[in-house]
Backbone as a chain_set.jsonl record, in Angstrom:
{"seq": "XXXXXXXXXXXXXXXXXXXXXXXXXXXXXXXXXXXXXXXXXXXXXXXXXXXXXXXXXXXXXXXXXXXXXXXXXXXXXXXXXXXXXXXXXXXXXXXXXXXXXXXXXXXXXXXXXXXXXXXXXXXXXXXXXXXXXXXXXXXXXXXXXXXXXXXXXXXXXXXXXXXXXXXXX", "coords": {"N": [[125.621, 94.238, 106.872], [124.683, 94.48, 110.277], [124.454, 96.608, 113.098], [123.454, 96.845, 116.356], [121.479, 97.281, 119.413], [123.181, 98.371, 121.482], [125.636, 97.46, 120.66], [128.988, 97.649, 119.277], [130.723, 98.431, 116.355], [133.925, 98.323, 114.933], [136.363, 99.821, 112.812], [135.231, 99.059, 110.367], [134.974, 98.367, 106.949], [133.135, 99.404, 104.229], [132.384, 98.221, 101.183], [132.013, 98.31, 97.549], [128.665, 98.043, 96.658], [128.023, 97.14, 99.139], [126.387, 97.37, 102.394], [126.196, 98.909, 105.518], [124.375, 98.872, 108.462], [123.361, 100.816, 111.153], [121.778, 101.057, 114.197], [119.276, 101.524, 116.832], [120.728, 101.961, 119.31], [123.24, 101.112, 118.561], [126.714, 101.536, 117.59], [129.137, 102.663, 115.292], [132.586, 102.873, 114.723], [135.502, 104.53, 113.468], [135.202, 103.769, 110.805], [135.193, 103.055, 107.222], [133.856, 104.13, 104.186], [133.669, 103.004, 101.041], [133.762, 103.592, 97.439], [130.59, 103.123, 96.053], [129.615, 101.957, 98.329], [127.465, 101.973, 101.272], [126.689, 103.511, 104.289], [124.296, 103.349, 106.691], [122.704, 105.109, 109.166], [120.433, 105.044, 111.72], [117.616, 105.669, 113.941], [118.709, 106.334, 117.194], [121.225, 105.412, 116.669], [124.796, 105.672, 116.041], [127.474, 107.102, 114.22], [130.864, 107.359, 114.31], [133.867, 109.035, 113.701], [134.167, 108.533, 110.865], [135.215, 107.792, 107.556], [134.381, 108.871, 104.443], [134.691, 107.899, 101.263], [135.252, 108.858, 97.777], [132.337, 108.419, 95.92], [131.148, 106.945, 97.884], [128.622, 106.768, 100.523], [127.16, 108.206, 103.417], [124.333, 107.879, 105.213], [122.251, 109.462, 107.343], [119.595, 109.249, 109.485], [116.693, 110.619, 111.226], [117.172, 111.073, 114.708], [119.652, 109.985, 114.958], [123.302, 110.188, 115.22], [126.148, 111.781, 113.849], [129.543, 111.948, 114.028], [132.754, 113.575, 113.924], [133.408, 113.288, 111.131], [134.829, 112.603, 107.949], [134.538, 113.667, 104.71], [135.412, 112.855, 101.606], [136.315, 114.221, 98.344], [133.692, 113.789, 96.094], [132.329, 112.118, 97.772], [129.485, 111.57, 100.009], [127.651, 112.901, 102.687], [124.596, 112.621, 103.922], [122.1, 113.941, 105.822], [119.243, 113.87, 107.969], [117.234, 116.692, 108.962], [117.312, 116.933, 111.72], [119.499, 115.631, 112.701], [122.38, 115.406, 114.685], [125.477, 116.845, 114.026], [128.556, 116.34, 115.118], [131.713, 117.119, 116.804], [134.487, 117.339, 114.607], [133.793, 118.02, 111.32], [134.877, 117.288, 108.23], [134.641, 118.506, 105.102], [135.064, 117.756, 101.928], [133.594, 116.893, 99.931], [130.277, 116.391, 99.673], [128.069, 117.67, 102.048], [124.922, 117.349, 103.277], [122.204, 118.671, 104.919], [121.41, 118.242, 108.482], [122.563, 119.227, 111.812], [124.942, 121.389, 113.027], [126.267, 121.065, 115.991], [126.67, 122.571, 119.294], [129.999, 123.448, 119.946], [130.975, 121.962, 117.854], [132.563, 121.759, 114.59], [132.28, 122.536, 111.211], [134.18, 122.066, 108.453], [134.596, 123.246, 105.342], [136.079, 122.408, 102.462], [137.887, 123.433, 99.444], [136.793, 121.938, 97.381], [134.438, 121.252, 98.436], [130.909, 121.038, 99.258], [128.297, 122.392, 101.107], [125.022, 121.958, 102.048], [121.896, 123.149, 103.077], [122.418, 123.004, 105.828], [122.184, 123.362, 109.317], [123.599, 125.578, 111.444], [124.081, 125.522, 114.671], [125.062, 126.798, 117.385], [127.549, 125.74, 116.941], [130.225, 126.001, 114.529], [130.892, 126.96, 111.12], [133.316, 126.761, 108.679], [134.14, 128.078, 105.697], [136.308, 127.163, 103.486], [136.908, 128.192, 100.848], [134.983, 126.628, 99.705], [131.529, 125.792, 98.839], [128.432, 127.024, 100.022], [125.054, 126.418, 100.486], [121.82, 127.496, 101.268], [122.221, 127.616, 104.043], [121.776, 127.811, 107.624], [122.171, 130.0, 110.286], [121.838, 129.791, 113.593], [121.972, 130.782, 116.248], [123.332, 133.052, 118.765], [125.834, 132.109, 119.431], [126.654, 130.768, 117.25], [128.47, 130.529, 114.196], [129.338, 131.367, 110.856], [132.072, 131.345, 108.78], [133.108, 132.721, 105.888], [135.62, 132.284, 103.809], [138.231, 133.537, 101.584], [137.427, 132.925, 98.226], [135.269, 131.357, 98.748], [131.8, 130.543, 98.265], [128.707, 131.631, 99.273], [125.347, 131.16, 99.516], [121.932, 132.052, 99.864], [121.721, 132.126, 102.658], [120.416, 132.021, 105.952], [120.265, 134.043, 108.731], [119.62, 133.97, 112.076], [118.382, 134.833, 115.388], [120.578, 136.349, 116.477], [122.798, 135.167, 115.283], [125.977, 134.71, 113.556], [127.463, 135.761, 110.555], [130.277, 135.917, 108.691], [131.848, 137.348, 106.031], [134.664, 137.213, 104.234], [137.145, 139.147, 102.391], [137.17, 138.43, 98.969], [135.447, 136.352, 99.071], [132.066, 135.352, 98.247]], "CA": [[126.036, 94.112, 108.263], [123.843, 95.247, 111.198], [124.979, 96.867, 114.439], [122.336, 97.332, 117.142], [121.415, 96.844, 120.82], [124.365, 98.831, 122.212], [126.856, 96.858, 120.117], [129.899, 98.58, 118.596], [131.555, 97.913, 115.28], [135.105, 99.164, 114.754], [137.212, 99.618, 111.628], [134.471, 98.367, 109.326], [135.067, 98.95, 105.613], [131.973, 99.064, 103.401], [132.821, 98.286, 99.796], [131.048, 98.46, 96.462], [127.47, 97.22, 96.781], [127.816, 96.755, 100.537], [125.644, 98.282, 103.262], [126.297, 98.739, 106.963], [123.239, 99.517, 109.109], [123.593, 101.049, 112.574], [120.518, 101.545, 114.748], [118.832, 101.001, 118.118], [121.785, 101.958, 120.312], [124.511, 100.657, 118.007], [127.717, 102.542, 117.226], [130.252, 102.245, 114.452], [133.699, 103.803, 114.886], [136.684, 104.392, 112.604], [134.821, 103.044, 109.606], [135.467, 103.627, 105.91], [132.854, 103.81, 103.166], [134.309, 103.102, 99.734], [132.879, 103.849, 96.312], [129.513, 102.147, 95.907], [129.187, 101.477, 99.641], [126.519, 102.82, 102.003], [126.531, 103.383, 105.737], [123.014, 103.917, 107.089], [122.589, 105.265, 110.613], [119.063, 105.451, 112.01], [117.238, 106.072, 115.293], [119.554, 105.959, 118.329], [122.507, 104.897, 116.206], [125.844, 106.68, 115.937], [128.67, 106.845, 113.42], [131.907, 108.223, 114.849], [135.167, 108.952, 113.01], [133.927, 107.826, 109.609], [135.788, 108.329, 106.33], [133.542, 108.587, 103.277], [135.496, 108.096, 100.064], [134.534, 109.209, 96.562], [131.35, 107.427, 95.518], [130.516, 106.355, 99.068], [127.637, 107.636, 101.153], [126.707, 108.018, 104.789], [122.957, 108.364, 105.3], [121.892, 109.543, 108.764], [118.197, 109.642, 109.617], [116.296, 111.278, 112.47], [117.487, 110.399, 115.951], [121.018, 109.452, 114.939], [124.391, 111.146, 115.4], [127.344, 111.56, 113.042], [130.589, 112.774, 114.617], [134.13, 113.47, 113.413], [133.288, 112.662, 109.815], [135.571, 113.172, 106.827], [133.912, 113.357, 103.428], [136.342, 113.19, 100.532], [135.711, 114.672, 97.099], [132.859, 112.763, 95.479], [131.584, 111.412, 98.812], [128.256, 112.221, 100.456], [127.008, 112.744, 103.99], [123.231, 113.141, 103.838], [121.513, 113.824, 107.155], [117.965, 114.512, 108.238], [117.42, 118.027, 109.526], [117.47, 116.874, 113.174], [120.678, 114.83, 113.044], [123.487, 116.171, 115.228], [126.815, 116.688, 113.467], [129.393, 116.719, 116.253], [133.147, 117.033, 116.596], [134.97, 118.033, 113.411], [133.306, 117.446, 110.069], [135.702, 117.791, 107.137], [133.816, 118.338, 103.907], [135.634, 118.003, 100.613], [132.612, 116.337, 99.01], [128.982, 117.039, 99.901], [127.339, 117.471, 103.294], [123.576, 117.847, 103.086], [121.346, 118.533, 106.087], [122.024, 118.063, 109.786], [122.768, 120.359, 112.704], [126.277, 121.507, 113.605], [125.911, 121.315, 117.384], [127.589, 123.387, 120.078], [131.348, 122.914, 120.057], [131.37, 121.259, 116.631], [132.997, 122.623, 113.488], [132.197, 122.029, 109.846], [135.211, 122.667, 107.597], [134.259, 122.978, 103.943], [137.248, 122.658, 101.632], [137.684, 124.074, 98.149], [135.949, 121.084, 96.539], [133.297, 120.85, 99.252], [129.605, 121.696, 99.193], [127.418, 122.195, 102.263], [123.681, 122.392, 101.651], [120.79, 123.01, 104.038], [122.97, 122.653, 107.131], [121.839, 124.288, 110.385], [124.725, 125.799, 112.361], [123.383, 125.883, 115.906], [125.996, 126.748, 118.499], [128.866, 125.393, 116.436], [130.721, 126.919, 113.507], [131.206, 126.438, 109.796], [134.373, 127.526, 108.03], [134.117, 127.814, 104.269], [137.663, 127.373, 102.973], [136.83, 128.194, 99.39], [133.901, 125.763, 99.255], [130.236, 126.398, 98.539], [127.381, 126.795, 100.996], [123.732, 126.769, 99.967], [120.698, 127.304, 102.184], [122.691, 127.408, 105.409], [121.072, 128.564, 108.664], [122.953, 130.3, 111.49], [120.648, 129.832, 114.427], [122.075, 131.35, 117.59], [124.417, 133.995, 118.94], [127.126, 131.429, 119.553], [126.904, 130.071, 115.987], [129.198, 131.386, 113.261], [129.833, 130.895, 109.571], [133.169, 132.143, 108.235], [133.307, 132.492, 104.462], [136.952, 132.78, 103.488], [138.455, 133.871, 100.187], [137.105, 131.876, 97.268], [134.031, 130.677, 99.129], [130.519, 131.048, 97.765], [127.641, 131.374, 100.241], [124.11, 131.633, 98.9], [120.674, 131.691, 100.511], [121.956, 131.908, 104.084], [119.489, 132.648, 106.896], [120.891, 134.326, 110.019], [118.571, 134.254, 113.055], [118.724, 134.8, 116.815], [121.903, 136.916, 116.704], [123.879, 134.378, 114.705], [127.038, 135.495, 112.917], [127.983, 135.389, 109.238], [131.404, 136.783, 108.338], [132.287, 137.123, 104.653], [135.954, 137.867, 104.061], [137.459, 139.604, 101.049], [137.402, 137.353, 98.023], [134.302, 135.429, 99.159], [130.822, 135.942, 97.763]], "C": [[125.158, 95.001, 109.125], [124.537, 95.394, 112.551], [123.865, 97.498, 115.248], [122.486, 96.905, 118.596], [122.704, 97.117, 121.581], [125.664, 98.168, 121.762], [127.693, 97.922, 119.417], [130.673, 97.836, 117.522], [132.717, 98.858, 115.055], [135.846, 98.787, 113.477], [136.52, 98.798, 110.546], [134.641, 99.108, 108.004], [133.891, 98.451, 104.789], [132.355, 99.284, 101.947], [131.679, 98.404, 98.816], [129.882, 97.487, 96.604], [127.156, 96.8, 98.194], [127.047, 97.81, 101.31], [125.898, 97.913, 104.715], [125.151, 99.523, 107.583], [123.496, 99.603, 110.61], [122.334, 101.673, 113.159], [120.308, 101.011, 116.154], [119.964, 100.866, 119.137], [123.135, 101.493, 119.819], [125.421, 101.816, 117.643], [128.751, 101.922, 116.3], [131.347, 103.304, 114.545], [134.825, 103.481, 113.907], [136.398, 103.578, 111.347], [135.187, 103.794, 108.338], [134.387, 103.17, 104.943], [133.487, 104.065, 101.802], [133.276, 103.379, 98.644], [131.854, 102.726, 96.154], [129.003, 101.582, 97.206], [128.273, 102.479, 100.327], [126.551, 102.481, 103.482], [125.247, 104.101, 106.117], [122.926, 103.925, 108.607], [121.187, 105.779, 110.907], [118.863, 105.579, 113.512], [118.118, 105.455, 116.376], [120.854, 105.273, 117.913], [123.51, 106.025, 116.086], [126.97, 106.189, 115.041], [129.729, 107.856, 113.837], [133.216, 107.967, 114.104], [135.06, 108.1, 111.743], [134.598, 108.553, 108.456], [134.914, 107.893, 105.161], [134.346, 108.93, 102.033], [134.62, 108.47, 98.877], [133.596, 108.071, 96.148], [130.684, 106.704, 96.664], [129.51, 107.309, 99.666], [127.321, 107.199, 102.569], [125.344, 108.67, 104.887], [122.513, 108.297, 106.755], [120.468, 110.05, 108.893], [117.904, 110.152, 111.023], [116.622, 110.431, 113.692], [118.879, 109.825, 116.02], [122.027, 110.581, 115.098], [125.538, 110.765, 114.472], [128.43, 112.5, 113.552], [131.941, 112.52, 113.994], [134.182, 112.753, 112.071], [134.151, 113.386, 108.795], [134.932, 112.703, 105.533], [134.862, 113.808, 102.328], [135.589, 113.622, 99.28], [134.955, 113.529, 96.429], [132.076, 111.937, 96.467], [130.397, 112.225, 99.284], [127.934, 111.861, 101.893], [125.651, 113.41, 103.88], [122.53, 112.873, 105.154], [120.144, 114.471, 107.202], [118.209, 115.804, 108.998], [117.67, 118.016, 111.027], [118.714, 116.102, 113.617], [121.808, 115.74, 113.534], [124.799, 115.822, 114.548], [127.785, 117.22, 114.514], [130.868, 116.576, 115.914], [133.574, 117.876, 115.41], [134.483, 117.295, 112.178], [134.111, 118.085, 108.944], [135.014, 117.458, 105.822], [134.583, 118.757, 102.66], [134.748, 117.405, 99.526], [131.309, 117.096, 99.164], [128.448, 116.655, 101.267], [125.984, 118.136, 103.136], [122.745, 117.588, 104.332], [122.136, 118.396, 107.374], [122.208, 119.364, 110.537], [124.197, 120.313, 113.242], [126.074, 121.977, 115.051], [126.984, 122.139, 118.092], [128.944, 122.703, 120.226], [131.849, 122.196, 118.825], [131.804, 122.255, 115.563], [132.908, 121.883, 112.173], [133.213, 122.781, 109.012], [134.95, 122.269, 106.153], [135.443, 123.388, 103.077], [136.885, 123.185, 100.262], [136.819, 123.252, 97.203], [134.651, 120.7, 97.244], [132.052, 121.673, 98.998], [128.845, 121.363, 100.464], [126.064, 122.769, 101.9], [122.677, 122.122, 102.764], [121.262, 122.51, 105.405], [122.605, 123.757, 108.127], [123.023, 124.391, 111.344], [124.137, 126.36, 113.655], [124.33, 125.736, 117.094], [127.4, 126.368, 118.1], [129.312, 126.415, 115.413], [130.928, 126.182, 112.195], [132.24, 127.349, 109.176], [134.407, 127.112, 106.566], [135.479, 128.173, 103.691], [137.666, 127.303, 101.451], [135.733, 127.307, 98.845], [132.614, 126.535, 99.025], [129.216, 126.026, 99.611], [126.055, 127.287, 100.468], [122.668, 126.501, 101.035], [121.112, 127.037, 103.61], [121.89, 128.28, 106.38], [122.022, 128.751, 109.841], [121.942, 130.648, 112.571], [120.798, 130.409, 115.823], [123.28, 132.273, 117.679], [125.779, 133.367, 119.067], [127.492, 130.658, 118.289], [127.52, 131.03, 114.979], [129.476, 130.655, 111.956], [130.897, 131.874, 109.098], [133.33, 131.764, 106.77], [134.635, 133.118, 104.063], [137.118, 132.968, 101.982], [138.2, 132.675, 99.277], [135.814, 131.15, 97.562], [132.824, 131.343, 98.471], [129.447, 130.64, 98.758], [126.362, 131.989, 99.698], [122.9, 131.157, 99.704], [120.807, 131.418, 101.985], [120.942, 132.68, 104.927], [120.194, 132.802, 108.228], [119.798, 134.741, 110.993], [119.15, 134.279, 114.465], [120.159, 135.235, 117.104], [123.05, 136.022, 116.249], [124.84, 135.272, 113.944], [127.442, 134.904, 111.576], [129.063, 136.392, 108.875], [131.883, 136.388, 106.949], [133.559, 137.907, 104.428], [136.163, 138.296, 102.609], [137.785, 138.421, 100.159], [136.332, 136.274, 98.076], [133.057, 136.131, 98.653], [129.626, 135.27, 98.425]], "O": [[124.902, 96.15, 108.765], [125.124, 94.448, 113.077], [123.369, 98.566, 114.887], [123.465, 96.263, 118.975], [123.255, 96.232, 122.236], [126.689, 98.309, 122.428], [127.177, 98.964, 119.013], [131.209, 96.753, 117.756], [132.522, 100.072, 114.992], [135.945, 97.617, 113.109], [137.137, 97.956, 109.895], [134.476, 100.326, 107.942], [133.669, 97.247, 104.659], [132.619, 100.413, 101.533], [130.523, 98.576, 99.202], [130.073, 96.272, 96.662], [126.129, 96.167, 98.436], [127.042, 98.987, 100.947], [125.822, 96.744, 105.092], [124.965, 100.7, 107.276], [123.806, 98.603, 111.258], [121.871, 102.705, 112.674], [121.058, 100.154, 116.62], [120.145, 99.813, 119.748], [124.095, 101.478, 120.59], [124.962, 102.936, 117.415], [129.185, 100.788, 116.507], [131.065, 104.499, 114.456], [135.067, 102.323, 113.567], [137.235, 102.802, 110.885], [135.454, 104.996, 108.36], [134.044, 101.989, 104.882], [133.801, 105.204, 101.455], [132.072, 103.397, 98.9], [132.2, 101.545, 96.125], [128.052, 100.801, 97.204], [128.291, 103.67, 100.019], [126.453, 101.318, 103.873], [125.111, 105.305, 105.899], [123.057, 102.886, 109.255], [120.792, 106.831, 110.404], [119.832, 105.597, 114.271], [118.259, 104.235, 116.47], [121.504, 104.624, 118.733], [123.135, 107.196, 116.034], [127.368, 105.025, 115.092], [129.52, 109.064, 113.732], [133.615, 106.819, 113.906], [135.757, 107.099, 111.577], [134.558, 109.782, 108.38], [134.729, 106.7, 104.918], [134.648, 110.096, 101.775], [133.394, 108.408, 98.958], [134.008, 106.916, 96.041], [129.752, 105.929, 96.45], [129.522, 108.504, 99.372], [127.228, 106.012, 102.88], [125.208, 109.875, 104.671], [122.411, 107.215, 107.332], [120.163, 111.161, 108.459], [118.768, 110.117, 111.899], [116.378, 109.225, 113.708], [119.257, 109.237, 117.033], [121.673, 111.76, 115.111], [125.864, 109.588, 114.322], [128.26, 113.719, 113.515], [132.25, 111.401, 113.584], [134.891, 111.762, 111.895], [134.206, 114.616, 108.769], [134.799, 111.504, 105.287], [135.087, 115.004, 102.144], [134.381, 113.416, 99.167], [135.499, 112.444, 96.222], [131.238, 111.131, 96.065], [130.301, 113.42, 99.003], [127.938, 110.692, 102.276], [125.565, 114.632, 103.758], [122.379, 111.721, 105.561], [119.906, 115.492, 106.557], [119.264, 115.987, 109.606], [118.19, 118.994, 111.565], [118.94, 115.946, 114.817], [122.149, 116.724, 112.878], [125.191, 114.656, 114.495], [127.827, 118.425, 114.766], [131.236, 116.0, 114.89], [133.089, 118.992, 115.224], [134.729, 116.1, 112.013], [134.029, 119.295, 108.732], [134.829, 116.292, 105.474], [134.733, 119.944, 102.371], [135.106, 117.41, 98.348], [131.224, 118.28, 98.839], [128.379, 115.476, 101.611], [125.9, 119.339, 102.891], [122.59, 116.444, 104.759], [123.367, 118.428, 107.37], [122.037, 120.453, 109.988], [124.611, 119.319, 113.84], [125.751, 123.139, 115.296], [128.065, 122.371, 117.552], [129.024, 121.528, 120.586], [133.028, 121.851, 118.748], [131.461, 123.436, 115.618], [133.391, 120.76, 112.034], [133.124, 124.001, 108.874], [135.07, 121.1, 105.787], [135.768, 124.57, 102.972], [135.707, 123.365, 99.952], [136.177, 123.811, 96.314], [133.858, 119.92, 96.716], [132.116, 122.831, 98.586], [128.755, 120.2, 100.857], [125.961, 123.925, 101.491], [122.613, 121.025, 103.318], [120.594, 121.702, 106.051], [122.706, 124.943, 107.813], [123.403, 123.408, 111.98], [123.747, 127.525, 113.719], [124.391, 124.682, 117.727], [128.349, 126.64, 118.835], [128.845, 127.554, 115.415], [131.112, 124.966, 112.157], [132.068, 128.568, 109.149], [134.668, 125.955, 106.237], [135.768, 129.343, 103.437], [138.34, 126.465, 100.851], [135.56, 127.233, 97.628], [132.604, 127.766, 99.015], [129.142, 124.879, 100.049], [125.935, 128.438, 100.048], [122.621, 125.422, 101.625], [120.427, 126.305, 104.324], [121.392, 129.344, 106.011], [122.607, 127.788, 110.336], [121.265, 131.673, 112.487], [119.798, 130.515, 116.533], [124.137, 132.284, 116.796], [126.788, 134.032, 118.833], [128.516, 129.975, 118.251], [127.142, 132.199, 114.912], [129.808, 129.47, 111.954], [130.659, 133.08, 109.024], [133.651, 130.619, 106.449], [134.755, 134.341, 103.989], [136.24, 132.596, 101.203], [138.685, 131.569, 99.52], [135.312, 130.406, 96.719], [132.834, 132.535, 98.167], [129.286, 129.457, 99.058], [126.299, 133.192, 99.449], [122.851, 130.015, 100.163], [120.092, 130.573, 102.525], [120.648, 133.843, 104.652], [120.668, 131.821, 108.802], [119.12, 135.745, 110.773], [120.262, 133.808, 114.704], [120.872, 134.587, 117.871], [124.156, 136.115, 116.78], [124.557, 136.447, 113.712], [127.727, 133.712, 111.467], [128.792, 137.587, 108.765], [132.273, 135.244, 106.715], [133.539, 139.138, 104.431], [135.441, 137.858, 101.712], [138.558, 137.535, 100.524], [136.306, 135.38, 97.23], [132.995, 137.36, 98.632], [128.483, 135.63, 98.146]]}, "num_chains": 1, "name": "protein.A"}
């Protein structure tokens, strides 16, 4: 299925072996990606309020936006380094890449992994999950590592904030 030219797809479910492609001004909202399904968002495309189930994947390339995404255990959100992650991103699976923009929050649950994510003006809360290669890029950006969380290889620049609470490493 293709969504482009300012078109909007709503409540699309991508099942095993299926692919939904969003690009060139298209938007998909309130979609679900099931095991074996793939949602691909490319230049000038947007995926908003997407649920990625175990075995499903959301692939966001340069110039796209992924907002209000929930990634369940076993699911994957893989974003190019320039992709804006907006709203609330709930990570109980894997979130790789992307930029947590101003006003956005990445919540990494106990089964979640965040890798190579740039927190730029937004925040990341590690609720017992794991963070690898994270970057905190400005004074208004914050990573909170709560009890049980593991944070490794974090780079803090431009007066960014990393707070590691008791019980986190």
